[in-house]
XYZ file of C-alpha atoms in Angstrom:
710
model
C -106.004 19.835 -28.192
C -104.083 18.386 -25.366
C -103.905 14.980 -26.986
C -102.583 16.550 -30.247
C -99.711 18.244 -28.465
C -98.804 14.996 -26.825
C -98.547 13.241 -30.201
C -96.270 15.966 -31.657
C -93.789 16.019 -28.738
C -91.765 12.882 -29.653
C -91.266 14.140 -33.209
C -90.029 17.494 -31.966
C -87.709 15.785 -29.458
C -86.171 13.677 -32.200
C -85.474 16.790 -34.252
C -83.822 18.520 -31.313
C -81.753 15.467 -30.503
C -80.692 15.097 -34.159
C -79.587 18.729 -34.359
C -77.692 18.396 -31.069
C -75.964 15.232 -32.305
C -74.955 16.984 -35.534
C -73.542 19.877 -33.537
C -71.512 17.466 -31.351
C -70.170 15.599 -34.418
C -69.303 18.898 -36.075
C -67.513 20.087 -32.926
C -65.521 16.825 -32.701
C -64.656 17.079 -36.387
C -63.452 20.657 -35.909
C -61.280 19.591 -32.937
C -59.666 16.785 -34.951
C -59.285 18.999 -38.003
C -57.633 21.647 -35.869
C -55.405 19.051 -34.253
C -54.334 17.647 -37.615
C -53.755 21.142 -38.951
C -51.541 21.918 -35.925
C -49.580 18.692 -36.323
C -49.149 19.302 -40.052
C -48.001 22.858 -39.457
C -45.657 22.269 -36.513
C -44.612 18.638 -36.951
C -44.996 18.078 -33.199
C -47.347 16.110 -31.012
C -47.174 15.761 -27.236
C -43.699 17.238 -27.316
C -42.473 14.671 -29.880
C -40.867 15.863 -33.106
C -42.640 13.699 -35.688
C -40.167 14.592 -38.404
C -37.315 13.242 -36.302
C -39.418 10.246 -35.267
C -40.088 9.484 -38.933
C -36.435 9.903 -39.789
C -35.543 7.628 -36.919
C -37.841 4.988 -38.380
C -36.210 5.126 -41.767
C -32.715 6.187 -40.705
C -30.502 4.755 -37.997
C -27.146 5.387 -36.376
C -25.253 2.164 -35.859
C -22.436 2.501 -33.336
C -19.195 0.852 -34.421
C -17.697 -0.267 -31.145
C -14.027 0.411 -30.541
C -12.166 -2.601 -29.236
C -10.905 -1.964 -25.731
C -7.162 -2.291 -25.333
C -5.623 -5.397 -23.776
C -3.788 -5.334 -20.441
C -0.603 -7.440 -20.369
C 1.929 -8.324 -17.711
C 5.648 -7.650 -18.188
C 6.075 -10.927 -20.089
C 3.210 -10.319 -22.490
C 0.684 -12.577 -20.744
C -2.897 -11.371 -21.104
C -4.384 -10.025 -17.869
C -7.523 -8.397 -19.290
C -8.909 -8.594 -22.786
C -11.910 -7.380 -24.769
C -13.210 -10.534 -26.394
C -15.903 -8.896 -28.595
C -18.350 -11.583 -27.603
C -21.458 -12.530 -29.526
C -24.415 -14.617 -28.438
C -26.567 -16.528 -30.914
C -30.349 -16.917 -30.706
C -33.077 -18.405 -32.881
C -36.445 -16.794 -33.664
C -39.240 -19.412 -33.761
C -42.371 -17.261 -34.031
C -44.061 -17.395 -37.446
C -45.171 -13.818 -36.900
C -41.658 -12.620 -37.709
C -41.791 -12.078 -41.480
C -40.349 -9.663 -44.013
C -41.616 -8.196 -47.320
C -44.089 -10.434 -49.110
C -44.344 -12.401 -45.863
C -40.854 -13.816 -46.344
C -40.099 -16.033 -43.308
C -37.508 -14.558 -40.936
C -37.916 -17.358 -38.409
C -36.311 -20.818 -38.329
C -37.862 -22.793 -41.165
C -35.750 -25.957 -41.200
C -35.028 -26.941 -37.613
C -33.199 -30.177 -38.416
C -30.829 -28.487 -40.827
C -30.308 -25.599 -38.407
C -29.454 -27.974 -35.558
C -27.051 -29.925 -37.751
C -25.218 -26.812 -38.947
C -25.041 -25.110 -35.539
C -23.574 -28.249 -33.953
C -20.486 -27.693 -36.127
C -19.790 -24.364 -34.452
C -21.259 -24.619 -30.967
C -20.160 -27.003 -28.201
C -23.587 -28.658 -28.276
C -24.791 -31.870 -29.916
C -27.190 -31.791 -32.858
C -29.838 -33.503 -30.719
C -29.495 -30.946 -27.942
C -29.835 -28.013 -30.343
C -32.865 -29.575 -32.082
C -34.540 -30.082 -28.718
C -34.099 -26.399 -27.914
C -35.491 -25.448 -31.325
C -38.638 -27.489 -30.640
C -39.852 -26.364 -27.207
C -43.004 -27.820 -25.721
C -44.494 -24.335 -25.541
C -45.113 -23.461 -29.186
C -45.823 -19.825 -28.378
C -42.160 -19.155 -27.526
C -40.950 -16.268 -29.661
C -37.221 -17.059 -29.574
C -34.733 -19.338 -27.839
C -31.091 -19.069 -26.814
C -28.494 -21.784 -26.251
C -27.174 -21.056 -22.765
C -23.449 -20.631 -22.155
C -22.693 -22.672 -25.290
C -24.223 -19.950 -27.426
C -22.476 -17.103 -25.634
C -19.025 -15.526 -25.825
C -18.668 -16.510 -29.473
C -15.742 -15.041 -31.371
C -16.212 -12.838 -34.431
C -14.702 -15.628 -36.529
C -17.328 -18.153 -35.429
C -20.117 -15.607 -35.887
C -19.035 -15.014 -39.477
C -18.798 -18.741 -40.196
C -22.358 -19.269 -38.951
C -23.601 -16.293 -40.981
C -22.109 -17.795 -44.135
C -24.393 -20.794 -43.666
C -27.400 -18.496 -44.358
C -29.606 -20.077 -41.727
C -33.044 -18.498 -41.647
C -34.068 -17.263 -38.203
C -30.584 -17.278 -36.656
C -29.406 -13.936 -35.256
C -26.709 -12.529 -32.992
C -26.436 -10.089 -30.125
C -23.173 -8.264 -29.595
C -22.183 -7.381 -26.063
C -18.966 -5.782 -24.829
C -17.353 -8.390 -22.590
C -14.091 -8.273 -20.667
C -12.096 -11.427 -20.095
C -9.903 -11.799 -16.997
C -8.340 -15.217 -17.608
C -6.463 -15.466 -14.299
C -9.417 -15.068 -11.933
C -8.150 -13.979 -8.520
C -5.028 -12.217 -9.663
C -4.067 -8.685 -8.524
C -7.773 -8.039 -8.918
C -7.953 -4.613 -7.279
C -4.792 -3.502 -9.104
C -5.929 -4.568 -12.575
C -9.507 -3.609 -11.755
C -12.590 -4.328 -13.837
C -14.481 -2.751 -16.725
C -18.266 -2.891 -16.893
C -20.932 -2.052 -19.476
C -23.417 0.603 -18.376
C -26.901 0.383 -19.858
C -28.398 3.068 -22.073
C -31.972 4.322 -21.691
C -33.260 1.393 -23.750
C -31.451 -1.145 -21.576
C -28.815 -1.969 -24.187
C -25.158 -2.436 -23.287
C -22.869 0.508 -23.902
C -19.093 0.473 -24.301
C -17.043 -0.911 -21.423
C -15.941 1.585 -18.773
C -13.193 0.976 -16.226
C -14.505 1.274 -12.670
C -11.485 0.121 -10.656
C -7.707 -0.142 -10.774
C -5.753 0.092 -14.020
C -8.989 -0.289 -15.975
C -10.193 2.958 -14.402
C -6.899 4.890 -14.305
C -6.183 4.277 -17.991
C -9.805 4.114 -19.140
C -9.345 6.829 -21.767
C -6.357 5.079 -23.344
C -7.935 1.621 -23.148
C -11.378 2.663 -24.388
C -10.409 4.224 -27.711
C -13.177 5.995 -29.637
C -16.366 4.460 -31.016
C -17.183 5.062 -34.656
C -20.611 5.164 -36.259
C -22.505 4.214 -39.385
C -25.426 6.425 -40.372
C -27.719 4.659 -42.856
C -31.253 4.707 -44.242
C -33.680 1.798 -44.099
C -37.081 0.907 -45.473
C -40.265 0.263 -43.509
C -39.254 -3.359 -43.001
C -35.955 -2.397 -41.440
C -33.751 -3.308 -44.393
C -30.805 -1.044 -45.164
C -31.094 1.102 -48.287
C -27.843 1.784 -50.095
C -27.512 5.516 -50.442
C -24.641 7.833 -51.152
C -25.684 9.856 -48.110
C -24.797 7.047 -45.749
C -21.953 8.131 -43.468
C -19.348 5.929 -41.831
C -16.710 6.882 -39.269
C -14.289 4.118 -38.382
C -13.732 3.225 -34.732
C -10.360 3.915 -33.156
C -9.409 0.934 -31.036
C -8.009 1.415 -27.542
C -4.337 1.229 -26.696
C -2.747 -1.786 -25.014
C -1.398 -1.385 -21.491
C 1.665 -3.283 -20.272
C 2.130 -3.637 -16.515
C 5.241 -4.392 -14.494
C 3.562 -7.421 -12.879
C 5.215 -10.798 -13.391
C 2.489 -13.464 -13.679
C 4.676 -16.193 -12.214
C 5.479 -14.196 -9.087
C 1.936 -12.811 -8.850
C 0.364 -16.265 -9.002
C 2.652 -17.496 -6.259
C 1.831 -14.500 -4.061
C -1.900 -15.148 -4.506
C -1.424 -18.771 -3.447
C 0.548 -17.810 -0.330
C -1.901 -15.089 0.721
C -4.896 -17.362 0.191
C -3.324 -20.032 2.393
C -2.535 -17.641 5.252
C -5.852 -15.843 4.922
C -7.778 -19.119 5.139
C -5.842 -20.377 8.144
C -5.566 -17.242 10.310
C -8.538 -15.200 9.054
C -7.130 -11.650 9.294
C -9.524 -8.782 8.640
C -7.197 -7.612 5.889
C -3.782 -8.246 4.338
C -1.548 -6.424 1.862
C 1.572 -7.693 0.114
C 3.765 -6.036 -2.518
C 7.014 -7.193 -4.115
C 9.013 -4.404 -5.762
C 12.184 -4.329 -7.811
C 14.520 -2.351 -5.539
C 16.457 -0.802 -8.424
C 13.678 0.186 -10.832
C 10.594 0.515 -8.628
C 8.678 -2.020 -10.745
C 5.831 -3.647 -8.834
C 6.306 -7.327 -9.652
C 3.485 -8.720 -7.539
C 0.793 -7.020 -5.477
C -2.386 -8.227 -3.823
C -4.727 -7.753 -0.911
C -7.238 -9.640 1.162
C -10.224 -9.554 1.000
C -10.101 -9.808 -2.792
C -12.339 -11.130 -5.577
C -12.313 -13.264 -8.690
C -12.302 -10.847 -11.621
C -13.563 -13.538 -13.991
C -16.609 -14.636 -11.995
C -16.908 -11.473 -9.832
C -17.188 -13.716 -6.785
C -16.313 -11.751 -3.636
C -16.391 -8.336 -5.290
C -18.949 -7.070 -2.817
C -16.611 -7.491 0.160
C -14.389 -4.515 -0.610
C -14.132 -2.161 -3.600
C -11.122 -0.196 -2.362
C -7.593 -0.853 -3.569
C -6.142 -0.858 -0.063
C -2.586 -0.669 -1.437
C -3.123 3.000 -2.282
C -6.521 4.090 -0.975
C -6.099 3.157 2.689
C -4.100 5.257 5.133
C -2.918 3.545 8.317
C -0.413 3.913 11.151
C 2.591 1.825 10.036
C 4.055 1.098 13.453
C 7.644 0.011 13.946
C 8.542 -0.399 10.250
C 8.687 3.411 10.201
C 11.683 3.136 12.539
C 13.685 2.633 9.317
C 13.072 6.315 8.582
C 13.662 7.364 12.220
C 17.041 5.655 12.414
C 18.044 6.942 8.976
C 17.108 10.524 9.916
C 19.033 10.378 13.201
C 22.166 8.961 11.540
C 21.990 11.330 8.564
C 21.476 14.429 10.742
C 24.387 13.524 13.060
C 22.157 12.758 16.057
C 22.945 9.084 16.493
C 25.546 7.743 18.903
C 25.357 3.927 18.747
C 27.448 3.580 21.899
C 25.215 5.776 24.058
C 23.346 3.803 26.729
C 19.772 4.475 27.801
C 17.270 2.933 30.209
C 14.827 0.805 28.219
C 11.318 -0.161 29.273
C 9.537 3.183 29.428
C 9.970 6.933 29.095
C 7.730 9.815 30.152
C 6.847 12.507 27.601
C 4.763 15.253 29.149
C 2.175 13.551 31.340
C 2.181 10.300 29.373
C 4.322 7.189 29.637
C 5.602 5.501 26.468
C 6.547 1.847 26.852
C 8.539 -0.706 24.905
C 6.677 -3.745 23.571
C 8.495 -5.638 26.315
C 7.272 -3.368 29.067
C 9.981 -4.381 31.538
C 12.613 -3.456 28.989
C 16.100 -4.919 28.672
C 17.816 -2.765 31.275
C 20.518 -0.308 30.231
C 21.283 -0.988 26.553
C 23.207 0.886 23.832
C 21.327 2.737 21.087
C 22.969 0.332 18.621
C 20.506 -2.325 19.851
C 17.383 -0.138 19.886
C 16.468 -0.762 16.251
C 17.003 -4.536 16.233
C 15.039 -4.889 19.492
C 12.375 -2.535 18.089
C 12.563 -0.340 21.189
C 10.038 2.508 21.213
C 11.977 4.231 23.978
C 15.164 4.157 21.880
C 13.352 5.783 18.959
C 11.934 8.509 21.208
C 15.484 9.211 22.370
C 16.531 9.658 18.739
C 13.567 11.940 17.970
C 14.353 14.107 20.993
C 18.001 14.316 19.937
C 16.980 15.473 16.441
C 14.272 17.882 17.594
C 10.792 18.152 16.060
C 11.815 20.386 13.137
C 14.627 18.140 11.889
C 12.551 14.991 12.268
C 9.574 16.505 10.415
C 11.895 17.621 7.598
C 13.018 14.019 7.155
C 9.417 12.767 7.250
C 8.747 15.000 4.261
C 12.046 14.133 2.548
C 11.070 10.477 2.684
C 7.967 11.277 0.641
C 5.307 10.995 3.317
C 2.283 13.335 3.366
C 2.085 13.345 -0.441
C 1.106 10.668 -3.000
C 3.864 8.695 -4.679
C 2.076 9.193 -8.006
C 1.835 5.503 -8.844
C -0.584 4.939 -11.716
C -3.481 3.670 -9.627
C -6.630 5.648 -8.807
C -7.436 7.117 -5.419
C -3.999 7.236 -3.784
C -4.185 8.831 -0.348
C -1.518 11.298 0.701
C -1.546 10.466 4.402
C -1.767 12.649 7.507
C 0.436 13.704 10.414
C -0.510 14.558 13.984
C 2.426 16.708 15.119
C 1.350 19.423 17.558
C 2.420 18.286 21.042
C 5.767 16.821 22.144
C 3.867 13.555 22.700
C 2.705 13.559 19.063
C 6.256 14.191 17.889
C 7.587 11.388 20.060
C 5.044 8.773 18.951
C 5.724 9.385 15.248
C 9.256 8.065 15.843
C 7.795 4.564 16.181
C 5.014 4.893 13.608
C 2.013 6.259 15.498
C 0.262 9.567 14.837
C 1.225 9.372 11.162
C -0.899 7.815 8.408
C 0.778 6.368 5.332
C -0.079 4.132 2.389
C 1.678 0.960 1.253
C 3.403 2.593 -1.733
C 4.867 5.349 0.446
C 6.430 2.699 2.679
C 7.975 0.932 -0.313
C 9.304 4.220 -1.653
C 10.863 5.106 1.699
C 12.523 1.694 1.988
C 13.965 2.010 -1.525
C 16.300 4.738 -0.242
C 17.951 2.143 2.007
C 18.364 -0.271 -0.926
C 19.760 2.354 -3.330
C 22.498 4.201 -1.427
C 20.138 6.923 -0.233
C 18.228 7.512 -3.484
C 14.473 6.881 -3.341
C 12.860 5.166 -6.328
C 9.235 5.807 -7.231
C 7.034 2.670 -7.328
C 5.772 1.954 -10.854
C 2.996 -0.333 -12.064
C 2.956 0.816 -15.707
C 5.536 -0.722 -17.995
C 4.308 1.071 -21.093
C 1.544 1.772 -23.572
C 1.358 -0.196 -26.816
C 4.841 -1.247 -27.884
C 6.717 1.239 -25.712
C 7.171 -0.750 -22.521
C 10.591 -0.399 -20.980
C 10.679 0.783 -17.379
C 13.277 3.320 -16.345
C 13.819 4.160 -12.677
C 12.243 7.428 -11.573
C 14.122 9.107 -8.745
C 11.870 10.443 -5.991
C 14.627 12.313 -4.128
C 17.753 11.591 -2.114
C 16.737 12.007 1.522
C 19.886 10.466 3.008
C 23.557 9.924 2.212
C 24.856 6.618 0.848
C 26.771 6.012 4.084
C 23.538 6.444 6.067
C 21.750 3.907 3.857
C 24.522 1.357 4.398
C 24.381 1.852 8.158
C 20.604 1.391 8.261
C 20.871 -1.685 6.054
C 23.310 -3.205 8.554
C 20.869 -2.490 11.378
C 18.135 -4.258 9.358
C 20.423 -7.279 9.059
C 20.827 -7.234 12.839
C 17.055 -7.632 13.157
C 17.424 -11.015 11.447
C 20.806 -12.310 12.551
C 21.448 -10.940 16.064
C 20.157 -13.056 18.921
C 18.260 -10.023 20.246
C 16.646 -9.208 16.866
C 12.875 -9.414 16.452
C 13.023 -10.941 12.944
C 15.096 -14.109 13.254
C 12.243 -16.115 11.726
C 12.833 -14.331 8.400
C 16.177 -15.992 7.703
C 16.334 -17.569 4.230
C 19.065 -20.173 3.664
C 21.729 -19.177 1.103
C 20.568 -15.538 1.048
C 21.315 -12.577 3.293
C 18.151 -10.720 4.248
C 17.623 -7.301 5.884
C 14.293 -6.778 7.656
C 12.255 -4.534 9.953
C 9.237 -5.870 11.778
C 6.258 -3.813 12.909
C 3.314 -3.932 15.299
C 0.988 -0.941 15.051
C -1.889 -0.215 17.393
C -5.324 0.371 15.881
C -7.496 3.323 16.809
C -10.853 2.298 18.259
C -14.262 3.965 17.825
C -13.754 6.023 21.007
C -10.470 7.505 19.741
C -8.248 5.360 21.937
C -6.222 2.326 20.869
C -7.706 -1.167 20.853
C -6.377 -3.758 23.273
C -5.953 -7.500 22.908
C -3.283 -9.788 21.451
C -4.577 -9.646 17.852
C -5.830 -6.043 17.638
C -2.815 -4.753 15.738
C -1.544 -4.223 12.222
C 1.431 -6.575 12.032
C 3.961 -5.947 9.291
C 7.362 -6.745 7.865
C 9.475 -4.910 5.311
C 12.505 -6.693 3.896
C 15.344 -6.174 1.443
C 17.220 -9.010 -0.273
C 19.933 -9.829 -0.964
C 21.226 -7.448 1.709
C 24.673 -7.291 0.104
C 23.230 -6.432 -3.340
C 19.593 -5.349 -2.982
C 17.288 -6.529 -5.753
C 13.879 -6.830 -4.082
C 11.790 -5.116 -1.433
C 8.895 -7.112 0.005
C 6.368 -5.403 2.290
C 3.504 -7.264 3.982
C 0.834 -6.070 6.415
C -1.776 -8.098 8.288
C -4.609 -6.589 10.301
C -6.277 -8.312 13.243
C -5.941 -12.055 12.595
C -9.046 -13.666 14.095
C -7.430 -17.082 14.471
C -4.005 -16.152 15.846
C -2.679 -19.592 16.711
C 0.932 -18.595 15.893
C 3.016 -15.500 16.530
C 2.611 -12.612 14.105
C 6.192 -13.034 12.859
C 5.613 -16.732 12.160
C 2.409 -15.994 10.262
C 3.974 -13.299 8.088
C 7.034 -15.476 7.467
C 4.746 -18.003 5.765
C 4.320 -15.417 3.007
C 7.590 -13.476 3.238
C 10.118 -16.321 3.182
C 8.804 -18.404 0.266
C 7.859 -15.286 -1.719
C 11.263 -13.663 -1.366
C 13.037 -16.964 -1.994
C 11.004 -17.556 -5.170
C 11.900 -14.073 -6.438
C 15.597 -14.548 -5.678
C 15.697 -17.981 -7.317
C 13.747 -16.678 -10.293
C 16.357 -13.942 -10.741
C 19.180 -16.451 -10.563
C 17.477 -18.698 -13.107
C 16.598 -15.796 -15.398
C 20.208 -14.723 -15.495
C 21.187 -18.204 -16.704
C 18.272 -19.045 -18.944
C 16.391 -16.336 -20.853
C 13.181 -17.899 -22.091
C 11.850 -17.085 -25.544
C 8.272 -15.894 -25.812
C 5.766 -17.425 -28.210
C 3.034 -15.615 -30.132
C -0.106 -17.742 -30.226
C -1.485 -18.160 -33.762
C -5.164 -18.351 -34.630
C -6.325 -21.952 -35.098
C -10.065 -21.246 -35.154
C -11.712 -22.975 -38.088
C -8.874 -25.474 -38.460
C -9.206 -29.187 -37.853
C -8.406 -30.306 -34.323
C -5.431 -32.401 -35.457
C -4.028 -29.586 -37.574
C -4.415 -27.056 -34.748
C -2.757 -29.319 -32.181
C 0.216 -29.976 -34.456
C 0.635 -26.296 -35.253
C 0.694 -25.345 -31.564
C 2.865 -28.281 -30.510
C 5.458 -27.346 -33.137
C 5.722 -23.952 -31.404
C 6.548 -25.628 -28.093
C 3.093 -25.180 -26.585
C 0.849 -27.714 -24.867
C -2.726 -28.226 -26.059
C -5.962 -29.588 -24.631
C -9.295 -30.097 -26.369
C -12.775 -29.572 -24.973
C -15.211 -31.695 -26.946
C -14.917 -34.549 -29.395
C -15.440 -32.585 -32.593
C -13.023 -32.248 -35.465
C -13.106 -28.460 -35.859
C -11.781 -25.772 -33.500
C -14.449 -23.152 -32.725
C -12.762 -21.218 -29.876
C -9.348 -20.977 -28.244
C -7.669 -19.543 -25.138
C -5.268 -17.778 -25.028
C -6.569 -15.828 -27.997
C -4.681 -15.377 -31.226
C -1.672 -13.028 -31.058
C -1.311 -13.427 -27.290
C 2.337 -13.582 -26.238
C 3.034 -16.417 -23.810
C 5.914 -18.546 -22.574
C 6.877 -21.940 -24.022
C 5.149 -25.043 -22.624
C 2.051 -23.091 -21.617
C -1.285 -24.716 -22.437
C -3.647 -23.549 -25.177
C -7.201 -24.829 -24.691
C -9.173 -25.612 -27.840
C -12.957 -25.868 -27.915
C -14.273 -28.033 -30.723
C -17.651 -28.366 -32.376
C -20.219 -30.951 -31.359
C -20.949 -32.101 -27.832
C -18.960 -30.289 -25.119
C -17.008 -32.893 -23.153
C -14.702 -32.762 -20.146
C -10.952 -33.043 -20.795
C -8.425 -34.782 -18.537
C -7.118 -31.904 -16.384
C -4.441 -33.912 -14.575
C -1.343 -31.723 -14.230
C -3.193 -28.522 -15.145
C -2.365 -25.284 -13.327
C -4.957 -23.040 -11.712
C -4.679 -20.626 -14.646
C -5.439 -23.450 -17.099
C -8.543 -24.388 -15.110
C -9.739 -20.778 -15.108
C -9.386 -20.690 -18.889
C -11.495 -23.855 -19.076
C -14.178 -22.228 -16.922
C -14.180 -19.154 -19.134
C -14.568 -21.176 -22.327
C -17.271 -23.542 -21.099
C -19.204 -21.278 -18.752
C -19.064 -24.014 -16.105
C -17.984 -22.989 -12.604
C -14.860 -24.825 -11.443
C -14.413 -25.123 -7.687
C -10.638 -25.301 -7.171
C -9.311 -26.668 -3.891
C -5.696 -26.763 -2.731
C -2.590 -25.427 -4.457
C -0.191 -26.755 -7.047
C -1.469 -28.836 -9.979
C -4.678 -30.762 -10.632
C -4.836 -34.434 -9.692
C -8.558 -35.139 -9.230
C -11.721 -33.980 -11.030
C -15.325 -34.622 -10.043
C -16.505 -35.072 -13.647
C -14.999 -37.997 -15.513
C -12.892 -37.527 -18.627
C -15.150 -37.197 -21.722
C -18.171 -36.650 -19.498
C -20.769 -34.317 -21.025
C -20.562 -30.740 -19.794
C -24.042 -29.841 -21.049
C -26.165 -28.941 -18.024
C -23.277 -29.238 -15.554
C -23.154 -26.205 -13.259
C -20.059 -26.922 -11.154
C -17.003 -29.166 -11.321
C -14.682 -29.744 -8.375
C -10.952 -30.001 -9.029
C -8.372 -30.809 -6.356
C -4.815 -29.485 -6.634
C -1.671 -30.673 -4.902
């Protein structure tokens, strides 16, 4: 019996196991059936709406990008432009096929190379080499800088060739053709990434690009369409299209000729004396138009080189103690309030206020001198005497009348309003010579404008207009002083330059009468006290010219020069004198010879000879990059408004070759860099006379070219 039971046990075990397996399979089936029933009923799985996912597969929203508005200077020169760039790429993988296994990859590489060489600055051989990589598993290839930043016109021409496997990526790109050029004022626009890593529309993150982002950006449109399982668009009446609304153009008051010269002067001084920072602004004294404005450190807006050094626009975002230039306001307030007796003598050198001693910059003083000399000598003691004669209430009223402690309202983001330390008699006394009060650069220009305009302050303006409406009208910011007061202060500013005891004799400009006030402001240290040492100051100069008929105000500051081999006045004069002289001579020339502007036509797609003749007939210079016979790109772009004799650079098809840049300006070289994607290292100032790459040398594979100016 025992042996019988043993023989039956395996059979019984198999039956039990079989039933158990059936139960498990049935349970799994029920789970899946329940899951499918749930999905079918709700249309959701793992929190994903399958209906929407399915619709997304067969329907798509295509964003129609709005073109960002262009930023121009006062003459119509392009400062920032949306170039609607496209980059071309080629799919090589044979896995990329359409319905019925239709090839969507490059099928005829020789033909593709030959056709693309007509539109790209690459030789046929170079393109073919890229289309036949050693690694055959490569899915797709691109064509470097030569295949980037293509215009819409070139993209369409390539598309008309119906090349299999050739596709395009669109990316919002901003062109800043002048490089280092009022970079913090104009600002930059960047493309944030969406959740899939794709570029979104450009957004202004600094300067004018940020302040007027809404106007510049416009409004994107969209195209809602259906597509089949292969991704092809299905024509349906339900497709919806909303056109994009392009951004508005912004015109600034900047004058490119004056701005370029200011950049050159600042770069030279910055390189030689190495200050921690510098600011310079040239303003039209009558209208408040900012004609040139820059700072150091700065950056190249085209290459973004140096952008990490400082993001702030120090012309409006930084508050600082202005030092002795504020004595313009002190003297004006004392004269206007009837508390100035020029013939009153006082003991210079030092004065005690409370338990503190205030000293002149020449600590021994000049003995007993009249108040009429206090301003020209930049005597702190003389200014304290004037503040005490006015009293704290009257002096503070004038501080506010001159527009301090509130923003000027210039159209730049982040303007600081400034601060005032004015509790103790010592505080009140030190403000008379520019300590204990924080200001910004635009407030100082606005204050000085009252002296140039018979007592009426003019608001600084950087915006000339939006779209076609760009005519600047002066905006009055108050009348803090009488006309007679302004004339008296202006005479005192002349004394600074032309009296033998004046601190600004170095600012004399032959053939022009100049009125100036110099400044040396102490800098607060980390412990709350003022720094010591010969260079630990903010040195400044504010000038008006011509003094007998004010047209310009030029204000320059320089903080802590690290290589102070010359006096502060001599250093600042290396910017002030040539800059002011250039502006004055420019005005004189403009009054005699009004230049006509030229609108650049489109020559893309035309033969090189035809394009050159067309541009030359308009009084423009031309230069060609490459040896081809067809123009594929141009800078400045079509419809740009420029001055006669400016250079238009034409990129031709075929191999990209180096032109002869002899006599080219810095701006021309920056345009060349933008077109070719090759970095150009520019040394010196003036015009090009030497290039490291020979004329007609191939640019393919070249990363940097050195060009010397003189």
